[in-house]
Coordinates of C-alpha atoms and ligand atoms in Angstrom, one line a residue:
X1 CA 2.5 1.6 39.8
X2 CA -0.9 1.4 38.2
X3 CA -1.9 -2.0 36.9
X4 CA -0.7 -3.1 33.4
X5 CA -0.9 -6.5 31.7
X6 CA 2.2 -5.6 29.7
X7 CA 5.3 -7.5 30.6
X8 CA 7.1 -5.7 27.8
X9 CA 6.6 -2.0 28.8
X10 CA 8.1 -0.5 25.7
X11 CA 5.0 1.5 24.8
X12 CA 4.2 2.6 28.4
X13 CA 7.8 3.8 28.8
X14 CA 7.6 6.0 25.7
X15 CA 4.3 7.7 26.5
X16 CA 4.4 11.5 26.5
X17 CA 4.9 13.0 30.0
X18 CA 1.5 13.6 31.7
X19 CA 1.9 17.4 31.2
X20 CA 2.3 16.9 27.4
X21 CA -0.8 14.7 27.1
X22 CA -4.1 16.1 26.0
X23 CA -7.0 16.4 28.5
X24 CA -9.3 13.4 28.1
X25 CA -13.0 13.8 28.6
X26 CA -15.4 11.0 29.6
X27 CA -18.6 13.0 30.1
X28 CA -21.2 10.7 28.4
X29 CA -22.7 7.8 30.3
X30 CA -21.6 5.5 27.5
X31 CA -17.9 6.5 28.1
X32 CA -17.7 5.0 31.6
X33 CA -15.3 2.1 31.1
X34 CA -13.9 -0.3 33.7
X35 CA -10.3 -0.2 34.7
X36 CA -9.6 -3.6 33.0
X37 CA -10.7 -3.9 29.4
X38 CA -9.6 -5.9 26.4
X39 CA -11.3 -4.4 23.3
X40 CA -10.8 -7.5 21.2
X41 CA -12.6 -9.5 23.8
X42 CA -15.3 -6.8 24.0
X43 CA -15.9 -6.7 20.2
X44 CA -15.6 -10.4 19.5
X45 CA -15.9 -12.8 22.5
X46 CA -18.6 -10.7 24.2
X47 CA -20.6 -10.6 20.9
X48 CA -20.7 -14.4 20.9
X49 CA -21.8 -14.5 24.5
X50 CA -24.5 -12.1 23.5
X51 CA -25.8 -14.7 21.0
X52 CA -24.4 -13.2 17.8
X53 CA -22.2 -16.2 17.0
X54 CA -24.1 -17.3 13.9
X55 CA -24.5 -13.8 12.5
X56 CA -22.5 -12.9 9.4
X57 CA -19.4 -10.9 10.3
X58 CA -16.7 -10.8 7.6
X59 CA -17.3 -11.1 3.9
X60 CA -14.5 -11.6 1.3
X61 CA -14.7 -10.2 -2.2
X62 CA -15.7 -13.7 -3.6
X63 CA -18.6 -13.8 -1.1
X64 CA -16.9 -16.2 1.4
X65 CA -18.4 -15.3 4.7
X66 CA -17.2 -15.9 8.3
X67 CA -19.7 -15.7 11.1
X68 CA -18.7 -14.0 14.4
X69 CA -18.1 -17.6 15.8
X70 CA -15.9 -18.4 12.8
X71 CA -13.9 -15.3 13.2
X72 CA -13.5 -16.0 16.9
X73 CA -12.2 -19.5 16.3
X74 CA -9.6 -18.2 13.8
X75 CA -8.6 -15.3 16.0
X76 CA -8.2 -17.7 19.0
X77 CA -6.0 -20.1 17.0
X78 CA -3.8 -17.3 15.8
X79 CA -3.5 -16.0 19.3
X80 CA -2.3 -19.4 20.4
X81 CA 0.2 -19.5 17.6
X82 CA 1.5 -16.1 18.6
X83 CA 1.9 -17.1 22.3
X84 CA 2.8 -20.8 22.0
X85 CA 4.9 -20.9 18.8
X86 CA 6.1 -17.4 18.4
X87 CA 6.8 -16.5 22.1
X88 CA 4.6 -13.3 22.2
X89 CA 4.6 -11.6 25.5
X90 CA 1.9 -8.9 26.3
X91 CA 3.2 -5.5 25.2
X92 CA 5.2 -6.8 22.2
X93 CA 4.6 -5.1 18.9
X94 CA 3.3 -7.2 16.1
X95 CA 3.5 -5.9 12.5
X96 CA 0.5 -6.8 10.3
X97 CA 1.0 -6.7 6.6
X98 CA -1.8 -7.6 4.1
X99 CA -4.5 -6.0 1.9
X100 CA -7.9 -5.7 3.6
X101 CA -9.1 -9.3 4.1
X102 CA -10.9 -11.5 6.7
X103 CA -7.5 -13.1 7.5
X104 CA -6.0 -9.7 8.3
X105 CA -8.9 -8.9 10.6
X106 CA -8.5 -12.2 12.4
X107 CA -4.8 -11.4 12.9
X108 CA -5.7 -8.0 14.4
X109 CA -8.0 -9.6 16.9
X110 CA -5.5 -12.3 17.8
X111 CA -2.7 -9.7 18.5
X112 CA -4.9 -7.5 20.6
X113 CA -6.6 -10.3 22.5
X114 CA -3.2 -11.7 23.4
X115 CA -2.2 -8.3 24.9
X116 CA 0.0 -7.4 21.9
X117 CA 0.2 -4.1 20.1
X118 CA -0.9 -4.2 16.5
X119 CA 1.2 -2.2 14.1
X120 CA -0.7 -2.0 10.8
X121 CA 1.2 -1.2 7.6
X122 CA -0.2 -0.1 4.2
X123 CA 0.3 -2.8 1.6
X124 CA 2.0 -0.3 -0.7
X125 CA 4.9 0.4 1.7
X126 CA 8.4 -0.5 0.6
X127 CA 11.2 -2.1 2.5
X128 CA 12.8 1.2 3.4
X129 CA 9.5 2.5 5.0
X130 CA 8.8 -0.9 6.7
X131 CA 12.3 -0.9 8.2
X132 CA 11.7 2.6 9.6
X133 CA 8.5 1.4 11.3
X134 CA 10.1 -1.8 12.6
X135 CA 12.9 0.2 14.1
X136 CA 10.8 3.0 15.6
X137 CA 8.2 0.6 17.1
X138 CA 10.8 -2.1 17.9
X139 CA 8.6 -4.6 16.3
X140 CA 9.4 -8.2 17.4
X141 CA 6.8 -10.2 15.5
X142 CA 5.1 -10.0 12.1
X143 CA 2.1 -11.7 10.4
X144 CA 2.3 -11.1 6.7
X145 CA 0.4 -12.1 3.6
X146 CA 2.8 -14.3 1.5
X147 CA 2.0 -12.2 -1.5
X148 CA 3.7 -9.2 0.3
X149 CA 6.6 -11.2 1.7
X150 CA 9.4 -9.7 -0.4
X151 CA 9.5 -6.1 0.9
X152 CA 9.2 -7.3 4.5
X153 CA 12.0 -9.8 4.0
X154 CA 14.3 -7.0 2.7
X155 CA 13.2 -4.8 5.6
X156 CA 13.8 -7.5 8.2
X157 CA 17.4 -7.9 7.0
X158 CA 18.0 -4.3 8.0
X159 CA 16.0 -4.4 11.2
X160 CA 17.3 -6.7 13.9
X161 CA 14.4 -6.1 16.3
X162 CA 12.1 -8.3 14.2
X163 CA 12.5 -11.9 15.5
X164 CA 9.5 -13.9 14.4
X165 CA 7.7 -13.7 11.0
X166 CA 4.9 -16.0 10.0
X167 CA 3.2 -15.9 6.5
X168 CA -0.4 -16.7 5.6
X169 CA -2.1 -17.3 2.3
X170 CA 0.4 -20.1 1.4
X171 CA 0.3 -23.9 1.6
X172 CA 3.9 -24.0 2.9
X173 CA 4.5 -26.3 5.8
X174 CA 5.5 -23.5 8.2
X175 CA 2.6 -21.2 7.2
X176 CA 0.4 -19.5 9.8
X177 CA -2.5 -21.7 8.6
X178 CA -0.5 -24.9 9.2
X179 CA 0.4 -23.7 12.7
X180 CA -3.2 -22.7 13.4
X181 CA -4.4 -26.2 12.5
X182 CA -2.3 -27.6 15.4
X183 CA -3.6 -25.1 18.0
X184 CA -6.7 -25.0 20.1
X185 CA -9.5 -22.7 19.0
X186 CA -9.9 -21.5 22.6
X187 CA -7.9 -18.7 23.9
X188 CA -8.5 -16.7 27.1
X189 CA -8.1 -13.0 26.3
X190 CA -5.3 -11.3 28.3
X191 CA -6.8 -9.2 31.1
X192 CA -5.4 -5.9 29.9
X193 CA -5.8 -2.5 31.6
X194 CA -8.1 -0.1 29.8
X195 CA -5.2 2.2 29.2
X196 CA -2.8 -0.5 28.0
X197 CA -1.8 0.4 24.5
X198 CA -3.2 -2.0 21.8
X199 CA -2.3 -0.3 18.5
X200 CA 0.3 1.9 17.0
X201 CA -0.9 3.9 14.0
X202 CA 1.7 5.6 11.9
X203 CA 0.5 8.9 10.5
X204 CA -0.1 8.8 6.8
X205 CA 1.8 12.1 6.9
X206 CA 1.5 14.4 3.9
X207 CA 5.0 15.7 5.0
X208 CA 8.0 14.8 6.9
X209 CA 9.1 11.9 9.1
X210 CA 6.5 9.3 10.1
X211 CA 5.2 9.6 13.6
X212 CA 3.6 6.7 15.6
X213 CA 0.4 7.5 17.5
X214 CA -0.5 5.2 20.4
X215 CA -4.1 4.1 21.3
X216 CA -5.3 1.8 24.1
X217 CA -8.2 -0.6 24.6
X218 CA -10.4 2.2 26.1
X219 CA -9.7 4.5 23.1
X220 CA -10.9 1.8 20.7
X221 CA -14.2 1.3 22.7
X222 CA -14.6 5.1 23.1
X223 CA -14.3 5.6 19.3
X224 CA -17.1 2.9 18.8
X225 CA -19.6 4.8 20.9
X226 CA -19.1 8.4 19.7
X227 CA -19.3 8.9 15.9
X228 CA -21.0 5.5 15.2
X229 CA -23.7 5.8 17.8
X230 CA -24.5 9.5 17.6
X231 CA -23.9 10.3 13.9
X232 CA -23.8 7.2 11.8
X233 CA -26.4 5.1 13.6
X234 CA -25.9 1.9 11.7
X235 CA -27.5 -1.3 13.0
X236 CA -27.0 -5.1 13.1
X237 CA -28.6 -5.6 9.7
X238 CA -26.2 -3.2 7.9
X239 CA -23.5 -4.4 5.5
X240 CA -20.4 -2.1 5.6
X241 CA -18.1 -1.7 2.7
X242 CA -15.3 0.8 1.7
X243 CA -11.8 1.6 0.6
X244 CA -9.5 2.7 3.4
X245 CA -6.9 0.1 4.5
X246 CA -7.3 -1.4 8.0
X247 CA -3.8 0.0 8.7
X248 CA -5.3 3.5 8.5
X249 CA -7.5 4.2 11.5
X250 CA -10.2 5.5 9.2
X251 CA -10.5 1.9 7.7
X252 CA -9.9 0.1 11.0
X253 CA -12.9 1.9 12.6
X254 CA -15.2 2.2 9.7
X255 CA -14.7 -1.3 8.2
X256 CA -13.9 -3.4 11.2
X257 CA -14.5 -2.0 14.7
X258 CA -17.8 -0.1 14.1
X259 CA -19.6 -2.8 12.2
X260 CA -18.6 -5.4 14.8
X261 CA -19.6 -3.1 17.7
X262 CA -23.2 -3.2 16.4
X263 CA -23.3 -6.8 15.2
X264 CA -23.3 -5.9 11.5
X265 CA -21.4 -7.6 8.6
X266 CA -18.5 -6.0 6.7
X267 CA -17.2 -6.6 3.2
X268 CA -13.3 -6.5 3.2
X269 CA -12.1 -5.7 -0.3
X270 CA -8.5 -6.1 -1.2
X271 CA -8.9 -3.8 -4.1
X272 CA -11.2 -0.9 -3.7
X273 CA -10.9 1.5 -6.6
X274 CA -14.1 3.4 -7.5
X275 CA -15.2 0.7 -10.1
X276 CA -14.3 -2.1 -7.6
X277 CA -16.4 -0.4 -4.9
X278 CA -19.4 0.1 -7.3
X279 CA -19.2 -3.7 -8.1
X280 CA -18.8 -4.6 -4.5
X281 CA -21.8 -2.5 -3.3
X282 CA -24.1 -4.1 -5.9
X283 CA -22.8 -7.7 -5.4
X284 CA -22.8 -7.7 -1.6
X285 CA -25.9 -5.5 -1.2
X286 CA -23.9 -3.1 1.0
X287 CA -25.8 -0.5 2.9
X288 CA -23.0 1.6 4.6
X289 CA -20.1 3.0 2.6
X290 CA -16.8 4.6 3.9
X291 CA -14.5 6.2 1.4
X292 CA -12.8 9.5 0.5
X293 CA -14.1 12.6 -1.4
X294 CA -12.2 11.8 -4.6
X295 CA -13.6 8.3 -4.7
X296 CA -17.2 9.7 -4.3
X297 CA -16.5 12.1 -7.1
X298 CA -15.2 9.3 -9.4
X299 CA -18.1 7.0 -8.6
X300 CA -20.8 9.7 -9.0
X301 CA -20.3 9.8 -12.7
X302 CA -20.6 6.0 -13.2
X303 CA -23.3 5.5 -10.6
X304 CA -26.3 7.1 -12.3
X305 CA -27.1 4.0 -14.2
X306 CA -26.5 1.6 -11.3
X307 CA -29.3 2.3 -8.9
X308 CA -27.1 2.0 -5.8
X309 CA -29.3 3.5 -3.2
X310 CA -32.6 2.7 -1.5
X311 CA -34.4 5.6 -3.1
X312 CA -33.6 4.0 -6.5
X313 CA -34.2 0.3 -5.6
X314 CA -30.6 -0.4 -4.5
X315 CA -29.4 -1.1 -0.9
X316 CA -27.0 1.7 -0.1
X317 CA -28.3 4.1 2.6
X318 CA -25.4 5.7 4.5
X319 CA -22.2 7.1 3.0
X320 CA -19.3 8.5 5.0
X321 CA -16.7 10.8 3.6
X322 CA -13.4 11.5 5.4
X323 CA -9.7 11.9 5.0
X324 CA -9.9 15.2 3.1
X325 CA -12.2 18.1 2.9
X326 CA -15.4 17.3 1.1
X327 CA -16.0 19.9 -1.6
X328 CA -19.6 21.1 -1.6
X329 CA -19.6 20.3 -5.4
X330 CA -18.9 16.6 -4.6
X331 CA -21.7 16.5 -2.0
X332 CA -24.1 17.8 -4.6
X333 CA -22.9 15.4 -7.3
X334 CA -23.4 12.4 -5.0
X335 CA -26.8 13.5 -3.9
X336 CA -27.9 14.0 -7.5
X337 CA -26.5 10.6 -8.5
X338 CA -27.8 8.5 -5.7
X339 CA -30.3 10.6 -3.6
X340 CA -28.0 10.1 -0.6
X341 CA -26.7 13.0 1.5
X342 CA -23.1 12.4 2.4
X343 CA -22.0 12.2 6.1
X344 CA -18.7 14.2 6.1
X345 CA -16.5 13.8 9.1
X346 CA -13.0 15.0 10.1
X347 CA -10.9 12.4 11.8
X348 CA -7.2 12.1 12.5
X349 CA -4.8 9.3 13.2
X350 CA -3.9 11.1 16.4
X351 CA -7.6 11.2 17.5
X352 CA -8.2 7.6 16.3
X353 CA -11.4 8.5 14.4
X354 CA -14.0 11.2 13.6
X355 CA -14.6 14.0 16.0
X356 CA -16.5 16.6 14.0
X357 CA -19.4 15.5 11.7
X358 CA -23.0 15.9 10.8
X359 CA -25.6 13.3 9.9
X360 CA -27.7 13.2 6.7
X361 CA -30.4 15.3 8.2
X362 CA -28.2 18.1 9.6
X363 CA -25.4 18.3 7.0
X364 CA -24.7 21.7 5.5
X365 CA -22.9 22.2 2.2
X366 CA -19.3 23.2 2.7
X367 CA -19.4 22.5 6.5
X368 CA -17.8 19.4 8.2
X369 CA -20.4 19.6 10.9
X370 CA -20.4 20.0 14.7
X371 CA -18.4 18.4 17.5
X372 CA -19.4 14.7 17.7
X373 CA -21.0 14.0 21.2
X374 CA -18.1 13.1 23.5
X375 CA -15.8 15.7 21.9
X376 CA -15.4 19.5 22.4
X377 CA -14.1 21.6 19.5
X378 CA -13.3 25.3 19.1
X379 CA -11.4 27.6 16.8
X380 CA -8.5 29.4 18.6
X381 CA -5.8 31.9 17.9
X382 CA -2.0 31.5 18.2
X383 CA -2.3 31.9 22.0
X384 CA -5.2 29.4 22.3
X385 CA -7.8 32.1 22.9
X386 CA -11.2 31.1 21.5
X387 CA -12.2 33.1 18.4
X388 CA -15.7 34.3 17.7
X389 CA -17.8 32.9 14.8
X390 CA -16.6 34.1 11.4
X391 CA -12.9 34.3 12.3
X392 CA -10.5 31.8 10.8
X393 CA -8.2 30.1 13.3
X394 CA -6.7 26.8 14.5
X395 CA -8.9 23.9 15.2
X396 CA -8.6 22.6 18.8
X397 CA -10.4 19.5 20.1
X398 CA -10.5 17.3 23.1
X399 CA -12.5 14.2 24.0
X400 CA -12.2 10.6 25.1
X401 CA -9.4 9.9 22.6
X402 CA -6.3 12.1 21.8
X403 CA -2.8 12.4 20.7
X404 CA 0.0 10.4 22.3
X405 CA 3.0 10.2 20.0
X406 CA 5.5 7.4 20.7
X407 CA 8.7 9.2 21.9
X408 CA 8.4 12.2 19.7
X409 CA 9.2 15.9 20.3
X410 CA 6.4 16.9 18.0
X411 CA 3.9 16.0 20.8
X412 CA 4.2 19.6 22.1
X413 CA 3.1 20.9 18.7
X414 CA 0.0 18.7 18.4
X415 CA -1.0 19.0 22.1
X416 CA -1.0 22.5 23.7
X417 CA -2.8 23.4 27.0
X418 CA -4.6 20.0 27.0
X419 CA -6.0 20.6 23.5
X420 CA -5.3 18.6 20.4
X421 CA -4.3 21.0 17.5
X422 CA -4.9 19.1 14.3
X423 CA -3.1 21.6 12.1
X424 CA -6.3 22.6 10.3
X425 CA -7.5 26.1 9.8
X426 CA -11.3 26.3 10.4
X427 CA -14.0 28.9 10.9
X428 CA -17.2 28.4 12.9
X429 CA -20.5 30.0 11.9
X430 CA -23.1 31.5 14.2
X431 CA -24.9 28.1 14.5
X432 CA -21.7 26.3 15.6
X433 CA -21.0 24.5 12.3
X434 CA -17.3 24.1 11.5
X435 CA -16.1 25.0 8.0
X436 CA -12.7 23.7 6.9
X437 CA -10.4 26.3 5.3
X438 CA -7.1 24.6 4.7
X439 CA -4.2 23.0 6.5
X440 CA -2.8 25.7 8.8
X441 CA 0.5 25.8 6.8
X442 CA -1.3 25.6 3.4
X443 CA -3.1 28.9 3.7
X444 CA -2.1 31.0 0.7
X445 CA -1.3 34.7 1.3
X446 CA -1.4 36.7 -1.9
X447 CA -1.0 40.4 -2.0
X448 CA -2.2 40.6 1.6
X449 CA -5.3 38.4 1.0
X450 CA -5.7 35.0 2.8
X451 CA -6.9 32.4 0.3
X452 CA -7.9 28.9 1.2
X453 CA -6.9 26.5 -1.6
X454 CA -9.8 24.1 -1.1
X455 CA -12.3 26.9 -1.8
X456 CA -10.7 27.5 -5.2
X457 CA -10.6 23.7 -5.8
X458 CA -14.3 23.4 -5.0
X459 CA -15.1 26.0 -7.7
X460 CA -12.8 24.4 -10.3
X461 CA -14.4 21.0 -9.6
X462 CA -17.8 22.5 -10.6
X463 CA -16.5 23.1 -14.1
X464 CA -17.6 20.3 -16.4
X465 CA -14.1 19.8 -17.9
X466 CA -12.3 19.2 -14.6
X467 CA -11.7 15.7 -13.2
X468 CA -9.4 16.5 -10.3
X469 CA -7.5 19.5 -9.1
X470 CA -5.2 20.9 -6.4
X471 CA -4.5 24.6 -5.6
X472 CA -1.4 25.8 -3.8
X473 CA 0.5 29.1 -3.3
X474 CA 3.7 29.5 -5.2
X475 CA 6.3 32.2 -4.4
X476 CA 6.0 35.5 -6.3
X477 CA 8.2 38.6 -6.1
X478 CA 5.3 41.0 -6.4
X479 CA 2.5 39.4 -4.4
X480 CA 4.4 37.2 -2.0
X481 CA 2.5 34.2 -3.3
X482 CA 0.2 33.6 -6.2
X483 CA -2.6 31.0 -6.5
X484 CA -1.6 28.1 -8.7
X485 CA -4.0 25.3 -9.9
X486 CA -2.9 21.9 -11.0
X487 CA -5.7 20.5 -13.0
X488 CA -6.5 17.0 -14.3
X489 CA -8.9 17.3 -17.2
X490 CA -11.7 14.9 -18.1
X491 CA -10.8 12.5 -21.0
X492 CA -10.9 14.2 -24.4
X493 CA -10.5 17.8 -23.2
X494 CA -7.4 19.6 -24.5
X495 CA -5.2 21.3 -21.9
X496 CA -4.3 24.4 -23.9
X497 CA -4.1 28.1 -23.2
X498 CA -7.8 28.6 -24.1
X499 CA -8.9 26.0 -21.6
X500 CA -6.7 27.6 -18.8
X501 CA -8.3 30.9 -19.5
X502 CA -11.8 29.4 -19.5
X503 CA -11.1 27.9 -16.0
X504 CA -9.7 31.2 -14.7
X505 CA -12.7 33.1 -16.0
X506 CA -15.0 30.6 -14.4
X507 CA -13.5 31.0 -11.0
X508 CA -13.4 34.8 -11.3
X509 CA -17.1 34.8 -12.2
X510 CA -18.1 32.7 -9.2
X511 CA -16.0 33.7 -6.2
X512 CA -14.0 36.8 -5.3
X513 CA -11.8 37.5 -8.3
X514 CA -8.6 37.9 -6.1
X515 CA -8.8 34.1 -5.5
X516 CA -8.6 33.0 -9.1
X517 CA -5.6 30.9 -10.1
X518 CA -3.1 33.2 -11.8
X519 CA -1.2 30.0 -12.9
X520 CA -2.8 26.9 -14.3
X521 CA -0.8 23.7 -15.0
X522 CA -2.4 20.6 -16.6
X523 CA -1.4 17.2 -15.2
X524 CA -2.3 13.6 -16.0
X525 CA -2.6 12.8 -12.2
X526 CA -1.9 14.3 -8.8
X527 CA 0.5 13.1 -6.1
X528 CA -1.3 11.3 -3.3
X529 CA -0.3 9.4 -0.1
X530 CA -1.2 5.7 0.2
X531 CA -4.4 6.8 2.0
X532 CA -5.4 8.9 -1.0
X533 CA -4.5 12.3 0.5
X534 CA -3.3 15.0 -1.8
X535 CA 0.4 15.8 -1.2
X536 CA 0.4 19.5 -1.7
X537 CA 4.1 19.8 -0.5
X538 CA 5.1 17.7 -3.5
X539 CA 3.4 20.1 -5.9
X540 CA 5.2 23.0 -4.1
X541 CA 8.5 21.3 -4.8
X542 CA 8.0 21.2 -8.5
Ligands
3UK601 C1 -7.6 16.0 7.1 C2 -10.1 16.4 6.8 C3 -11.3 18.2 6.1 C4 -7.4 17.0 8.2 C5 -8.8 10.1 9.4 C6 -11.2 9.8 9.6 O1 -7.8 11.4 7.7 C7 -7.6 10.8 8.7 O2 -6.4 10.8 9.5 P1 -5.0 11.4 9.0 O3 -4.1 11.3 10.2 O4 -5.3 12.9 8.6 C8 -5.9 13.9 9.4 C9 -6.1 15.1 8.7 O5 -6.8 14.9 7.4 N1 -9.0 15.6 7.1 C10 -9.5 14.4 7.4 N2 -10.9 14.3 7.3 C11 -11.3 15.6 6.9 N3 -10.1 17.6 6.4 N4 -12.5 17.5 6.2 C12 -12.5 16.2 6.5 N5 -13.7 15.5 6.6 O6 -6.3 17.8 7.7 C13 -6.9 16.2 9.4 O7 -6.2 16.9 10.3 O8 -4.6 10.7 7.8 C14 -10.1 10.4 9.0 C15 -11.0 8.8 10.5 C16 -9.7 8.4 10.9 C17 -8.6 9.1 10.3 N6 -7.4 8.7 10.7

């Protein structure tokens, strides 16, 4: 048996069979990792050994700042509480439940340092969804913000696996903080194997039953040296900020792991709506921003007056967009508002983080970018044969990270022949740039034409009256499907027949007329997941 520090082998026992796992590539020199690795010790304890102890690490919305050494002493105390008071054994799953905050980050490091498996949960989740997660991951311990205790208590009543719950952010006698005060601020990190699992990330899933993806200590370190080192290139003097929850791997990487890997500081905002983000950037003099395309679009309007970026006298210098396709129109809007060229990147919970991207200098409108160093990507047909440039097909990737679903038959859909198939339809150009088309199952087929909804959305977004939109195919007797647009108008614009016609004419005039939306419905908002992704399947159900 290969070495593991896990005494509780739940995760290891539920890995996909070797033949169902993707091929992992470790071709770059920076991807050579030792057989024993604890990523929490690497990102925190090692940083202090390196002399970064007094550097700023975590910044709360009110400006309260923890240095690397202060985060370490909290994480070590929590690790001692987990092991001494709560009986944590390496390999146990620990549910984390809080809005983004320094305390949530300290809990994450404590769990991982103690050899536990962190199970992040979005603050918006309800008891029903929490119970599903607890049951699927057989979660035994939880650390929970007292403000979010109710739904967890309801879930716990229905989920017997959960034995130990501790709350923070309360003055109660049995609070996590009270227990921390009685523990030592020294904890020796568990000597985990590089491939011991350290986090379970549930897919934000725009459809269907939740799946748990598994990532190990090596995967975390690998993610830190691919996109961040080769594309983002942030440094120790940067101040990161953004919106994705730490329970979403986009947020975990962008707002916690990546800044700490380079010794930077990170602002953890509990609320990160576009106006909150704008305030936070100015107040904390943030330099690196991670958020989603819709958020950039909403901020662009308001940002013109705010001088956010360096070319305008502000501080912001790097902006990453991921989670959904970035419409070329949004890229332009942001550049015009701030002078900053967005860094688009496609990532996935299954892949841990971003694997195709382009930096500010090499970005092309409408393209996601090229394979991030460390990854290989191609466009393939139904039988996994590579397709030439210009042909639309399925995106296939492999690299140092990849998909391992916890005990799930859908493994064989995501991983085929060693490749991770993300479910996205892409086309490559002659220069190797990848252009997103749609989700594979979202491609609209109307009267024999293939139409990618996002292309129509991009055109609608260029119209001055449109705030947000979503384009899907709806069943049609004559054409199989017709293109339908759901449109949220800017305030003060009337959603009448004349407006619908104007939008249709606008699309027809600017892209091939067969792509225009034959149906237009006005809405006051669009259905989104807790990570902000459009739920097209819910629009199809209406
Ligand atoms: C879509 C994109 C076009 C695409 C994620 C960065 O979004 C993340 O993970 P999820 O598991 O969703 C994955 C799916 O989302 N997508 C994401 N980014 C882009 N489509 N352009 C993009 N730039 O369908 C993908 O398969 O929620 C993103 C880092 C970590 C992540 N988990």
